[in-house]
Coordinates of C-alpha atoms in Angstrom, one line a residue:
Chain A
M6 CA 31.6 -9.7 -61.1
T7 CA 30.8 -6.4 -59.4
T8 CA 29.9 -3.3 -61.2
Q9 CA 30.7 0.0 -59.7
V10 CA 28.1 2.7 -60.4
A11 CA 29.7 6.1 -60.7
Q12 CA 28.2 8.7 -58.3
S13 CA 27.1 12.1 -59.6
P14 CA 28.8 15.0 -57.9
S15 CA 25.6 16.2 -56.2
E16 CA 25.0 12.7 -54.8
R17 CA 28.6 12.6 -53.5
V18 CA 28.1 16.0 -51.8
R19 CA 24.8 14.9 -50.3
Q20 CA 26.3 11.7 -49.0
K21 CA 29.3 13.5 -47.5
L22 CA 27.0 16.0 -45.8
A23 CA 24.7 13.3 -44.5
G24 CA 27.6 11.6 -42.8
N25 CA 29.1 14.7 -41.3
A26 CA 28.1 15.4 -37.7
R27 CA 29.2 19.0 -37.9
F28 CA 26.8 19.6 -40.8
W29 CA 23.8 18.3 -38.8
I30 CA 24.8 20.4 -35.7
G31 CA 25.3 23.5 -37.8
A32 CA 22.1 23.0 -39.8
T33 CA 20.1 22.3 -36.6
I34 CA 21.3 25.5 -34.9
L35 CA 20.6 27.6 -38.0
G36 CA 17.2 25.9 -38.5
V37 CA 16.1 26.4 -34.9
T38 CA 17.2 30.1 -35.1
F39 CA 15.1 30.5 -38.2
L40 CA 12.1 28.9 -36.6
I41 CA 12.5 31.1 -33.5
A42 CA 12.6 34.2 -35.8
A43 CA 9.6 33.0 -37.8
F44 CA 7.4 32.2 -34.9
A45 CA 8.6 35.0 -32.5
P46 CA 5.1 36.5 -32.1
L47 CA 3.7 33.1 -31.1
L48 CA 6.6 32.1 -28.8
A49 CA 7.2 35.4 -27.1
P50 CA 5.6 35.7 -23.6
Y51 CA 5.2 39.5 -23.9
Q52 CA 4.5 41.9 -26.8
L53 CA 7.4 44.3 -27.3
G54 CA 6.7 47.9 -26.2
N55 CA 5.0 46.8 -22.9
A56 CA 7.9 47.8 -20.7
D57 CA 7.4 47.5 -16.9
L58 CA 9.6 50.1 -15.3
L59 CA 9.4 48.4 -11.9
E60 CA 11.1 45.3 -13.4
R61 CA 14.0 47.2 -14.9
L62 CA 17.2 45.0 -14.9
C63 CA 15.4 42.3 -12.9
S64 CA 17.1 38.9 -12.8
P65 CA 15.5 35.9 -14.3
H66 CA 12.4 34.8 -12.3
A67 CA 9.1 33.0 -12.9
G68 CA 7.5 36.1 -14.5
H69 CA 10.4 36.8 -16.7
W70 CA 12.4 33.6 -17.4
L71 CA 15.4 35.5 -18.8
G72 CA 14.9 38.7 -16.7
C73 CA 14.4 42.2 -18.0
D74 CA 16.4 44.8 -19.8
L75 CA 17.3 48.5 -19.0
E76 CA 13.8 49.6 -20.0
G77 CA 12.0 46.9 -18.2
E78 CA 11.2 44.8 -21.3
D79 CA 11.2 41.0 -21.1
V80 CA 14.6 39.7 -22.3
L81 CA 13.2 36.4 -23.6
S82 CA 10.7 38.3 -25.9
I83 CA 13.5 40.7 -27.1
M84 CA 15.7 37.6 -27.8
L85 CA 12.9 36.0 -29.9
Y86 CA 12.0 39.1 -31.8
G87 CA 15.7 40.1 -32.0
A88 CA 16.6 36.9 -33.8
R89 CA 14.5 38.2 -36.7
V90 CA 16.5 41.5 -36.9
S91 CA 19.9 39.8 -36.3
L92 CA 19.3 37.3 -39.1
Y93 CA 17.8 40.0 -41.4
V94 CA 20.9 42.2 -40.8
A95 CA 23.3 39.3 -41.3
F96 CA 21.7 37.9 -44.4
L97 CA 21.2 41.2 -46.1
T98 CA 24.7 42.4 -45.3
V99 CA 26.3 39.2 -46.6
L100 CA 24.1 39.3 -49.8
L101 CA 25.1 42.9 -50.4
S102 CA 28.8 42.6 -49.6
M103 CA 29.1 39.3 -51.5
T104 CA 27.3 40.8 -54.6
I105 CA 29.7 43.8 -54.6
G106 CA 32.8 41.5 -54.0
T107 CA 31.7 39.0 -56.7
V108 CA 31.1 41.6 -59.4
V109 CA 34.4 43.4 -58.5
G110 CA 36.4 40.1 -58.3
L111 CA 34.9 38.9 -61.7
I112 CA 35.9 42.2 -63.4
S113 CA 39.3 42.2 -61.8
G114 CA 40.2 38.6 -62.5
Y115 CA 38.6 38.4 -66.0
W116 CA 40.0 41.6 -67.5
R117 CA 43.3 41.7 -65.6
G118 CA 45.8 44.4 -66.6
W119 CA 45.4 47.9 -65.3
V120 CA 41.7 47.2 -64.2
D121 CA 43.0 44.4 -62.0
L122 CA 45.8 46.6 -60.7
V123 CA 43.5 49.5 -59.7
I124 CA 40.9 47.2 -58.1
M125 CA 43.5 45.2 -56.1
R126 CA 45.1 48.4 -54.8
L127 CA 41.6 49.5 -53.7
V128 CA 41.1 46.2 -52.0
D129 CA 44.5 46.6 -50.2
I130 CA 43.4 50.1 -49.1
F131 CA 40.2 48.8 -47.5
M132 CA 42.0 45.8 -46.0
A133 CA 44.5 48.2 -44.4
F134 CA 41.8 49.0 -41.8
P135 CA 41.9 46.0 -39.6
G136 CA 38.7 44.5 -38.0
I137 CA 35.7 46.6 -37.3
L138 CA 37.6 49.9 -37.5
L139 CA 36.1 51.3 -40.7
A140 CA 32.6 50.0 -40.0
L141 CA 32.7 51.5 -36.5
T142 CA 33.8 54.9 -37.8
L143 CA 31.2 54.9 -40.7
T144 CA 28.4 53.9 -38.4
A145 CA 29.4 56.6 -35.9
I146 CA 29.6 59.3 -38.6
M147 CA 26.3 58.3 -40.4
G148 CA 24.3 57.8 -37.2
P149 CA 23.1 54.5 -35.7
S150 CA 20.4 52.9 -37.8
L151 CA 19.8 49.5 -39.3
F152 CA 20.5 50.9 -42.8
T153 CA 23.8 52.4 -41.6
I154 CA 25.0 49.1 -40.0
I155 CA 24.2 47.1 -43.1
F156 CA 25.8 49.8 -45.3
A157 CA 28.9 50.1 -43.1
I158 CA 29.6 46.4 -42.8
S159 CA 28.9 45.8 -46.6
V160 CA 31.2 48.7 -47.7
T161 CA 34.0 47.2 -45.6
G162 CA 33.3 43.5 -46.0
W163 CA 33.3 43.1 -49.8
T164 CA 37.1 42.9 -50.1
S165 CA 37.6 39.3 -48.9
T166 CA 34.9 38.1 -51.5
A167 CA 36.6 40.2 -54.2
R168 CA 40.0 38.6 -53.5
L169 CA 38.5 35.1 -53.4
V170 CA 36.6 35.5 -56.6
R171 CA 39.5 37.1 -58.4
G172 CA 41.8 34.2 -57.5
Q173 CA 39.3 31.7 -58.7
V174 CA 38.6 33.6 -62.0
L175 CA 42.3 33.9 -62.8
S176 CA 42.6 30.2 -62.7
I177 CA 39.3 29.3 -64.3
R178 CA 39.6 31.6 -67.3
E179 CA 42.7 29.6 -68.4
R180 CA 40.9 26.3 -68.3
E181 CA 40.2 24.4 -71.5
F182 CA 36.4 24.6 -71.4
V183 CA 36.6 28.4 -71.2
Q184 CA 39.3 28.7 -73.9
A185 CA 37.2 26.4 -76.1
S186 CA 34.1 28.5 -75.6
R187 CA 36.1 31.7 -76.4
A188 CA 37.5 30.1 -79.5
L189 CA 34.0 29.3 -80.6
G190 CA 33.2 33.0 -80.5
A191 CA 31.6 33.4 -77.1
Q192 CA 31.5 37.0 -75.8
S193 CA 32.9 38.0 -72.4
G194 CA 29.5 38.4 -70.9
R195 CA 28.4 34.9 -71.9
L196 CA 31.7 33.4 -70.8
I197 CA 31.3 35.0 -67.4
R198 CA 27.6 34.1 -67.0
K199 CA 27.6 30.6 -68.4
H200 CA 31.1 29.2 -67.6
I201 CA 33.1 31.2 -65.0
F202 CA 30.4 32.3 -62.5
P203 CA 28.9 28.7 -62.1
S204 CA 32.5 27.4 -61.5
I205 CA 33.1 29.8 -58.6
L206 CA 29.8 29.1 -56.8
T207 CA 31.2 26.4 -54.6
P208 CA 33.8 28.5 -52.8
L209 CA 31.3 31.3 -52.7
I210 CA 28.8 29.2 -50.8
V211 CA 31.4 28.2 -48.3
H212 CA 32.6 31.8 -48.0
A213 CA 29.0 32.9 -47.4
S214 CA 28.6 30.7 -44.3
F215 CA 31.8 32.0 -42.7
S216 CA 30.8 35.6 -43.7
L217 CA 27.5 35.2 -41.9
S218 CA 29.2 34.3 -38.7
S219 CA 31.7 37.2 -38.9
V220 CA 28.9 39.7 -39.8
I221 CA 26.9 38.6 -36.7
I222 CA 30.0 39.2 -34.5
V223 CA 30.7 42.6 -36.1
E224 CA 27.1 43.7 -35.7
A225 CA 27.1 42.6 -32.1
G226 CA 30.5 44.3 -31.5
L227 CA 29.2 47.6 -33.0
S228 CA 26.1 47.4 -30.8
F229 CA 28.2 46.5 -27.8
L230 CA 30.2 49.7 -28.3
G231 CA 27.0 51.7 -28.4
F232 CA 26.7 52.1 -32.2
G233 CA 23.9 49.6 -32.8
A234 CA 20.7 50.3 -34.7
R235 CA 18.2 52.5 -32.7
D236 CA 15.4 52.5 -35.2
S237 CA 14.3 48.9 -34.9
V238 CA 13.7 46.1 -32.4
L239 CA 16.9 45.4 -30.4
T240 CA 19.2 42.9 -32.1
W241 CA 21.0 40.4 -29.9
G242 CA 24.0 42.7 -30.2
G243 CA 21.7 45.6 -29.1
L244 CA 21.0 43.8 -25.8
L245 CA 24.7 43.4 -25.3
G246 CA 25.0 47.2 -25.9
Q247 CA 22.7 47.7 -22.9
A248 CA 24.9 45.4 -20.9
S249 CA 27.9 47.6 -21.5
Q250 CA 26.0 50.5 -20.0
V251 CA 25.7 49.0 -16.5
E252 CA 28.1 47.2 -14.1
V253 CA 28.5 43.6 -15.2
D254 CA 27.5 42.2 -11.8
L255 CA 24.4 44.4 -11.7
A256 CA 22.6 42.6 -14.5
P257 CA 24.9 39.7 -15.7
H258 CA 22.0 38.2 -17.7
L259 CA 22.0 41.1 -20.1
A260 CA 25.5 40.2 -21.2
L261 CA 25.4 36.4 -20.8
I262 CA 22.2 35.5 -22.6
P263 CA 22.6 37.4 -25.9
G264 CA 26.3 36.5 -25.8
A265 CA 25.6 32.8 -25.5
A266 CA 23.0 33.0 -28.3
I267 CA 25.5 34.7 -30.6
F268 CA 28.2 32.2 -29.6
I269 CA 26.0 29.2 -30.4
L270 CA 24.8 30.6 -33.7
V271 CA 28.4 31.5 -34.8
V272 CA 29.6 28.0 -33.8
G273 CA 26.8 26.5 -35.8
L274 CA 27.6 28.6 -38.9
N275 CA 31.3 27.7 -38.6
F276 CA 30.4 24.0 -38.3
L277 CA 28.2 24.4 -41.4
G278 CA 31.0 26.2 -43.3
D279 CA 33.5 23.5 -42.3
A280 CA 31.2 20.7 -43.4
L281 CA 30.3 22.4 -46.7
R282 CA 34.0 23.0 -47.4
D283 CA 34.8 19.4 -46.8
A284 CA 31.8 18.1 -48.9
L285 CA 32.2 20.5 -51.8
D286 CA 36.0 20.2 -52.1
P287 CA 36.6 17.6 -54.9
K288 CA 40.1 16.8 -53.4
S289 CA 38.8 15.7 -50.0
Chain B
M4 CA 67.1 41.0 -50.4
L5 CA 67.4 44.8 -50.6
S6 CA 65.4 44.9 -53.9
F7 CA 62.7 42.7 -52.3
I8 CA 62.4 45.1 -49.4
L9 CA 62.4 48.2 -51.7
K10 CA 59.7 46.6 -54.0
R11 CA 57.6 45.8 -50.9
I12 CA 57.9 49.3 -49.6
G13 CA 57.1 50.7 -53.0
S14 CA 53.9 48.7 -53.2
L15 CA 52.9 50.2 -49.9
I16 CA 53.0 53.9 -51.0
P17 CA 49.8 53.9 -53.1
V18 CA 48.0 52.0 -50.3
C19 CA 49.2 54.5 -47.7
L20 CA 48.0 57.4 -49.9
G21 CA 44.7 55.6 -50.4
V22 CA 44.3 55.1 -46.6
L23 CA 44.9 58.8 -46.1
L24 CA 42.3 59.7 -48.8
V25 CA 39.7 57.4 -47.2
V26 CA 40.4 58.8 -43.7
V27 CA 40.0 62.4 -44.9
G28 CA 37.3 61.7 -47.4
M29 CA 35.1 60.0 -44.8
I30 CA 34.4 63.3 -43.1
H31 CA 33.5 65.0 -46.4
F32 CA 31.7 62.4 -48.4
V33 CA 29.7 60.7 -45.7
P34 CA 26.3 62.4 -45.2
G35 CA 26.0 64.9 -42.4
D36 CA 27.9 68.1 -41.6
P37 CA 30.6 67.4 -39.0
V38 CA 30.1 70.9 -37.6
D39 CA 26.4 70.4 -37.1
I40 CA 27.1 67.0 -35.4
I41 CA 29.8 68.5 -33.1
L42 CA 27.9 71.6 -32.0
G43 CA 24.3 70.3 -32.2
D44 CA 21.1 71.9 -33.5
Y45 CA 21.1 75.0 -31.2
A46 CA 24.5 76.5 -32.1
T47 CA 24.5 79.9 -33.7
L48 CA 25.7 80.4 -37.3
A49 CA 28.7 82.4 -36.1
D50 CA 29.8 79.6 -33.8
K51 CA 29.3 77.1 -36.6
N52 CA 31.4 79.3 -39.0
A53 CA 34.1 79.7 -36.4
L54 CA 34.4 76.0 -35.9
R55 CA 34.2 75.4 -39.6
H56 CA 37.1 77.8 -40.0
E57 CA 39.1 76.2 -37.1
L58 CA 38.7 72.8 -38.7
G59 CA 39.6 74.1 -42.1
L60 CA 36.3 72.9 -43.5
D61 CA 35.7 76.3 -45.2
E62 CA 38.4 75.5 -47.7
T63 CA 38.0 73.3 -50.8
V64 CA 38.1 69.6 -50.3
I65 CA 41.2 69.3 -52.4
K66 CA 43.0 71.9 -50.3
Q67 CA 42.0 70.3 -47.1
T68 CA 43.0 66.9 -48.2
G69 CA 46.3 68.1 -49.5
R70 CA 47.1 69.9 -46.3
Y71 CA 46.1 66.9 -44.1
I72 CA 48.3 64.6 -46.2
M73 CA 51.2 67.0 -46.0
H74 CA 50.9 67.3 -42.2
A75 CA 50.4 63.6 -41.7
A76 CA 53.4 62.8 -43.9
Q77 CA 55.4 64.9 -41.4
G78 CA 53.9 63.0 -38.5
D79 CA 51.5 65.7 -37.5
L80 CA 48.1 64.3 -37.0
G81 CA 46.4 67.5 -35.9
H82 CA 44.9 68.9 -32.7
S83 CA 42.2 67.5 -30.6
L84 CA 39.0 69.6 -30.3
I85 CA 38.2 68.2 -26.8
Y86 CA 41.4 67.5 -25.0
Q87 CA 43.3 70.7 -26.1
K88 CA 46.3 68.6 -26.9
S89 CA 47.9 67.4 -30.1
V90 CA 46.6 64.1 -31.4
N91 CA 50.2 62.8 -31.5
E92 CA 50.5 63.5 -27.8
L93 CA 47.2 61.7 -27.0
I94 CA 48.2 58.7 -29.0
M95 CA 51.6 58.4 -27.3
E96 CA 49.9 58.7 -23.9
R97 CA 47.5 55.8 -24.7
L98 CA 49.7 53.6 -26.9
P99 CA 51.7 51.9 -24.1
A100 CA 48.6 50.5 -22.5
T101 CA 47.4 49.0 -25.7
I102 CA 50.8 47.6 -26.7
R103 CA 51.2 46.0 -23.2
L104 CA 47.7 44.5 -23.5
A105 CA 48.4 43.2 -27.0
I106 CA 51.7 41.6 -25.9
A107 CA 50.1 40.0 -22.9
S108 CA 47.3 38.6 -25.1
L109 CA 49.8 37.3 -27.6
L110 CA 51.8 35.6 -24.8
V111 CA 48.6 34.0 -23.5
A112 CA 47.7 32.9 -27.0
L113 CA 51.1 31.4 -27.7
L114 CA 51.4 29.7 -24.3
I115 CA 48.0 27.9 -24.9
S116 CA 48.2 27.3 -28.7
I117 CA 51.7 25.9 -29.1
P118 CA 51.5 23.1 -26.6
L119 CA 47.9 22.4 -27.6
G120 CA 48.7 22.3 -31.3
I121 CA 51.7 20.0 -30.7
I122 CA 49.8 17.6 -28.5
A123 CA 46.9 17.5 -31.0
S124 CA 49.2 16.7 -33.9
V125 CA 51.2 14.0 -32.0
N126 CA 47.8 12.4 -31.0
A127 CA 46.1 13.1 -34.4
G128 CA 42.8 11.2 -34.8
T129 CA 42.5 10.4 -31.1
K130 CA 40.1 11.8 -28.5
I131 CA 42.8 14.2 -27.3
D132 CA 43.0 15.6 -30.8
F133 CA 39.2 15.9 -31.0
A134 CA 39.1 17.7 -27.7
A135 CA 41.9 20.1 -28.7
M136 CA 40.2 20.9 -32.0
S137 CA 36.8 21.3 -30.4
F138 CA 38.4 24.0 -28.3
A139 CA 39.8 25.5 -31.5
V140 CA 36.5 25.6 -33.4
S141 CA 34.5 27.0 -30.4
G142 CA 37.3 29.3 -29.2
V143 CA 37.3 31.1 -32.6
A144 CA 33.6 31.7 -32.2
I145 CA 33.8 33.2 -28.7
P146 CA 33.1 37.0 -29.0
T147 CA 35.4 39.1 -26.7
F148 CA 32.4 41.1 -25.5
W149 CA 30.9 37.8 -24.1
L150 CA 34.1 36.2 -22.8
G151 CA 35.2 39.3 -21.0
P152 CA 32.1 39.7 -18.8
L153 CA 32.1 35.9 -18.2
L154 CA 35.7 36.0 -16.9
I155 CA 34.9 39.1 -14.8
L156 CA 31.9 37.4 -13.3
L157 CA 33.8 34.2 -12.5
F158 CA 37.2 35.5 -11.4
A159 CA 36.5 38.9 -10.1
V160 CA 32.9 38.9 -8.8
E161 CA 32.4 35.3 -7.7
L162 CA 35.9 34.2 -6.7
G163 CA 37.3 37.6 -6.0
W164 CA 40.8 36.6 -7.2
L165 CA 41.4 39.3 -9.7
P166 CA 40.4 43.0 -10.1
V167 CA 37.3 43.8 -12.1
S168 CA 38.8 46.4 -14.4
E169 CA 41.2 49.3 -14.8
M170 CA 44.9 49.0 -15.4
G171 CA 47.2 48.5 -12.4
S172 CA 49.3 45.6 -11.2
W173 CA 50.1 42.5 -13.3
K174 CA 46.9 40.9 -12.0
S175 CA 44.9 43.5 -13.8
Y176 CA 46.3 42.3 -17.1
L177 CA 45.2 38.7 -16.7
L178 CA 41.5 39.0 -17.4
P179 CA 41.7 41.3 -20.5
A180 CA 44.7 39.3 -21.8
F181 CA 42.8 36.0 -21.5
S182 CA 39.7 37.4 -23.1
M183 CA 41.7 38.6 -26.1
G184 CA 44.1 35.7 -26.0
I185 CA 41.8 32.7 -25.9
P186 CA 40.1 33.3 -29.3
L187 CA 43.5 33.9 -30.8
A188 CA 44.9 30.8 -29.1
A189 CA 42.1 28.8 -30.7
A190 CA 43.0 30.0 -34.2
L191 CA 46.8 29.5 -33.7
S192 CA 46.4 26.0 -32.2
R193 CA 44.7 24.9 -35.4
I194 CA 47.5 26.3 -37.5
T195 CA 50.2 24.7 -35.3
R196 CA 48.5 21.3 -35.5
N197 CA 48.1 21.4 -39.2
S198 CA 51.6 22.6 -39.8
M199 CA 53.0 20.0 -37.4
L200 CA 51.1 17.2 -39.1
D201 CA 52.7 18.2 -42.4
T202 CA 56.1 18.4 -40.9
L203 CA 55.9 15.2 -39.1
K204 CA 55.6 13.4 -42.4
E205 CA 58.8 14.9 -43.7
D206 CA 61.9 12.8 -44.4
F207 CA 64.1 14.7 -42.0
V208 CA 61.8 13.8 -39.1
R209 CA 62.1 10.1 -40.1
T210 CA 65.8 10.5 -40.4
A211 CA 66.0 12.0 -36.9
R212 CA 64.0 9.1 -35.5
A213 CA 66.2 6.6 -37.4
K214 CA 69.3 8.3 -35.9
G215 CA 67.9 7.5 -32.5
C216 CA 66.9 10.9 -31.3
S217 CA 64.4 10.9 -28.4
E218 CA 60.8 11.5 -29.3
S219 CA 60.6 14.8 -27.4
R220 CA 63.8 16.0 -29.3
V221 CA 62.3 14.9 -32.6
I222 CA 59.1 16.8 -32.0
L223 CA 60.4 20.0 -30.3
S224 CA 63.9 20.5 -32.0
H225 CA 63.2 19.0 -35.4
A226 CA 59.5 19.1 -36.2
F227 CA 58.2 22.1 -34.3
R228 CA 61.2 24.3 -35.3
N229 CA 60.2 23.8 -39.0
A230 CA 56.5 23.8 -38.4
S231 CA 56.6 27.2 -36.6
L232 CA 57.2 29.1 -39.9
P233 CA 53.5 29.6 -40.7
L234 CA 53.0 30.8 -37.1
V235 CA 55.3 33.7 -37.8
T236 CA 53.1 34.9 -40.6
V237 CA 49.8 34.4 -38.8
V238 CA 51.0 36.0 -35.6
G239 CA 52.0 39.0 -37.7
L240 CA 48.6 39.1 -39.4
Q241 CA 46.9 38.7 -36.1
F242 CA 48.6 41.9 -34.8
G243 CA 45.9 44.0 -36.5
V244 CA 43.2 41.8 -34.9
L245 CA 44.8 42.4 -31.5
M246 CA 45.0 46.1 -32.0
T247 CA 41.3 46.4 -33.0
G248 CA 40.3 43.7 -30.7
A249 CA 41.6 46.1 -28.1
I250 CA 38.7 48.4 -29.0
I251 CA 36.1 46.0 -27.5
T252 CA 38.3 44.6 -24.7
E253 CA 39.3 48.1 -23.6
K254 CA 35.6 49.0 -23.4
V255 CA 34.8 45.8 -21.3
F256 CA 37.7 46.3 -18.9
D257 CA 37.7 50.1 -18.8
W258 CA 41.3 50.0 -20.2
P259 CA 42.9 53.4 -21.0
G260 CA 44.3 52.5 -24.4
L261 CA 44.1 53.6 -28.0
G262 CA 40.8 51.7 -28.6
S263 CA 39.2 53.7 -25.8
L264 CA 40.6 56.9 -27.2
L265 CA 39.0 56.1 -30.6
V266 CA 35.6 55.4 -29.1
E267 CA 35.8 58.5 -26.9
G268 CA 36.8 60.5 -30.0
I269 CA 33.8 59.1 -31.9
N270 CA 31.4 59.8 -29.0
T271 CA 32.6 63.4 -28.5
R272 CA 32.8 64.0 -32.3
D273 CA 36.5 64.8 -31.9
Y274 CA 37.2 64.2 -35.6
P275 CA 41.0 64.9 -35.6
V276 CA 41.3 62.3 -32.9
V277 CA 39.2 59.8 -34.8
Q278 CA 41.2 60.4 -38.0
G279 CA 44.5 60.2 -36.1
C280 CA 43.6 56.9 -34.5
L281 CA 42.4 55.4 -37.8
L282 CA 45.6 56.4 -39.4
F283 CA 47.7 55.1 -36.6
F284 CA 45.8 51.7 -36.5
S285 CA 46.0 51.1 -40.2
G286 CA 49.6 52.5 -40.4
S287 CA 50.9 50.2 -37.7
Y288 CA 48.9 47.3 -39.3
L289 CA 50.6 47.9 -42.7
L290 CA 54.0 48.2 -41.0
V291 CA 53.7 45.0 -39.1
N292 CA 52.6 43.2 -42.3
L293 CA 55.7 44.6 -44.0
L294 CA 58.0 43.5 -41.2
T295 CA 56.3 40.0 -41.2
D296 CA 56.9 39.7 -45.0
I297 CA 60.5 40.7 -44.5
A298 CA 61.0 38.3 -41.6
Y299 CA 59.4 35.5 -43.5
S300 CA 61.5 36.2 -46.6
L301 CA 64.7 36.0 -44.4
V302 CA 63.7 32.6 -43.2
D303 CA 62.4 31.3 -46.5
P304 CA 64.2 32.6 -49.6
R305 CA 61.6 31.2 -51.9
I306 CA 59.3 34.1 -50.9
R307 CA 61.9 36.6 -52.3
L308 CA 62.2 34.7 -55.5
S309 CA 58.5 34.5 -56.2
T310 CA 57.9 38.2 -56.0

């Protein structure tokens, strides 16, 4: 007689992730990017701020493996230090926009009625500005800085989280375990904290990985258009912004290298998101 | 049907009003005086006051907002500070280039995604499917500002087959259309594949096969026709992506469209142009979404009944 041992949900998720090639590819790409960012001072061949004007826009050669930028700075060093800023901007923006979106979505879905109506119209208004339109205008009006970029993308990026959370809350608040807790006298704050919020964590984690990739693309897009941060080390997008100021055949490495890094990181995050969605979805 | 359309239009009114308030409010509530930003630090107080008066910024916020909304409702988006033309005129001059580019990109996307999605679904689980879906996953992640220069370097600089930039003959459309169309094709091919996979399991497909229809007829006439419904919605929703994607593509290819006008407006602090472009982009996005909903409800009556 064989006995089947029931797996706990966390074991099942771990097993699904371990057998998913996309998870390992995504996790490796993100892990390597983190390591590069953490050890940038040790890995970078040059300290930033030591521009060599004679080497401006030079192509890759033995002295500068990835060439030089508009100021004569080593592109490899900028890429290594820039990984820190790019990841910092991406994670902080996602944290901020998802916090706003989660709070708004919880309020909207839990209290429903006119609160929900007003909030959802507000979401519709923000979503009526497609793509990077609003973030671009806000960044331009407020002036290009790291804070502005994080603020502008967060202010316009919370809506998708709010919609996702609201949808989840609307369904979870009707489930038996929430109703039972309410019948036992639990207050709204406790219901949200102890029952509803933990139940929406799974879709939020998946959403976070996709949000990270879209924030990285938006930040790079803003920088490419010339509205990137000017008060910090160049981000990968900032290097692309330099590329847009010169003829593409004059310094192709300025567009190709940071573009390739952004592409690889975004593919990795999308793989990670796909794998997490498959593993965390109880139906799959 | 009429009540559905009216209800849908009714729900757009508060959104349109909100969009107008955001567009006007951004100038007032975001830190920084637009007059200082336009004229710089060295302008005299008299010049600043004159410009403030010209822009109507010396009036109360409520009065300014009300006036802008009244004018915008009548289709008047104001006067450019730089071009000495009305914003409407400027938008109409630049719009055809953006629309032509958006249509060309959509064509590229559909021509790639439909065959790819169908082939992947028919060969689901095989290496062909894996290759097609690998394209879909990586294609979505390709930023236009990277793909554009890559295409220029390969087809214009190295091979010399196509012009580098600027609008001209049909050849000049190819590179920008492909750089905007490929990421879109990646997203659409995934949707086509999934929709086809669902449809291929339907009874009517089995019936068509049982009746002796050829496989190509079953796939194209029976399955794809039904599977194309989700594509209608997604293509409609992607219109906004195409319009704003144009902002970056137009910058890469020096394309004289609406996206370039918006960026020029921002760079020269021409706020009436910026406000006009924002309103036009979001207005056309809302309109296309409305038309998509109506088109979809015509095809699938369940949409009408559920609202």
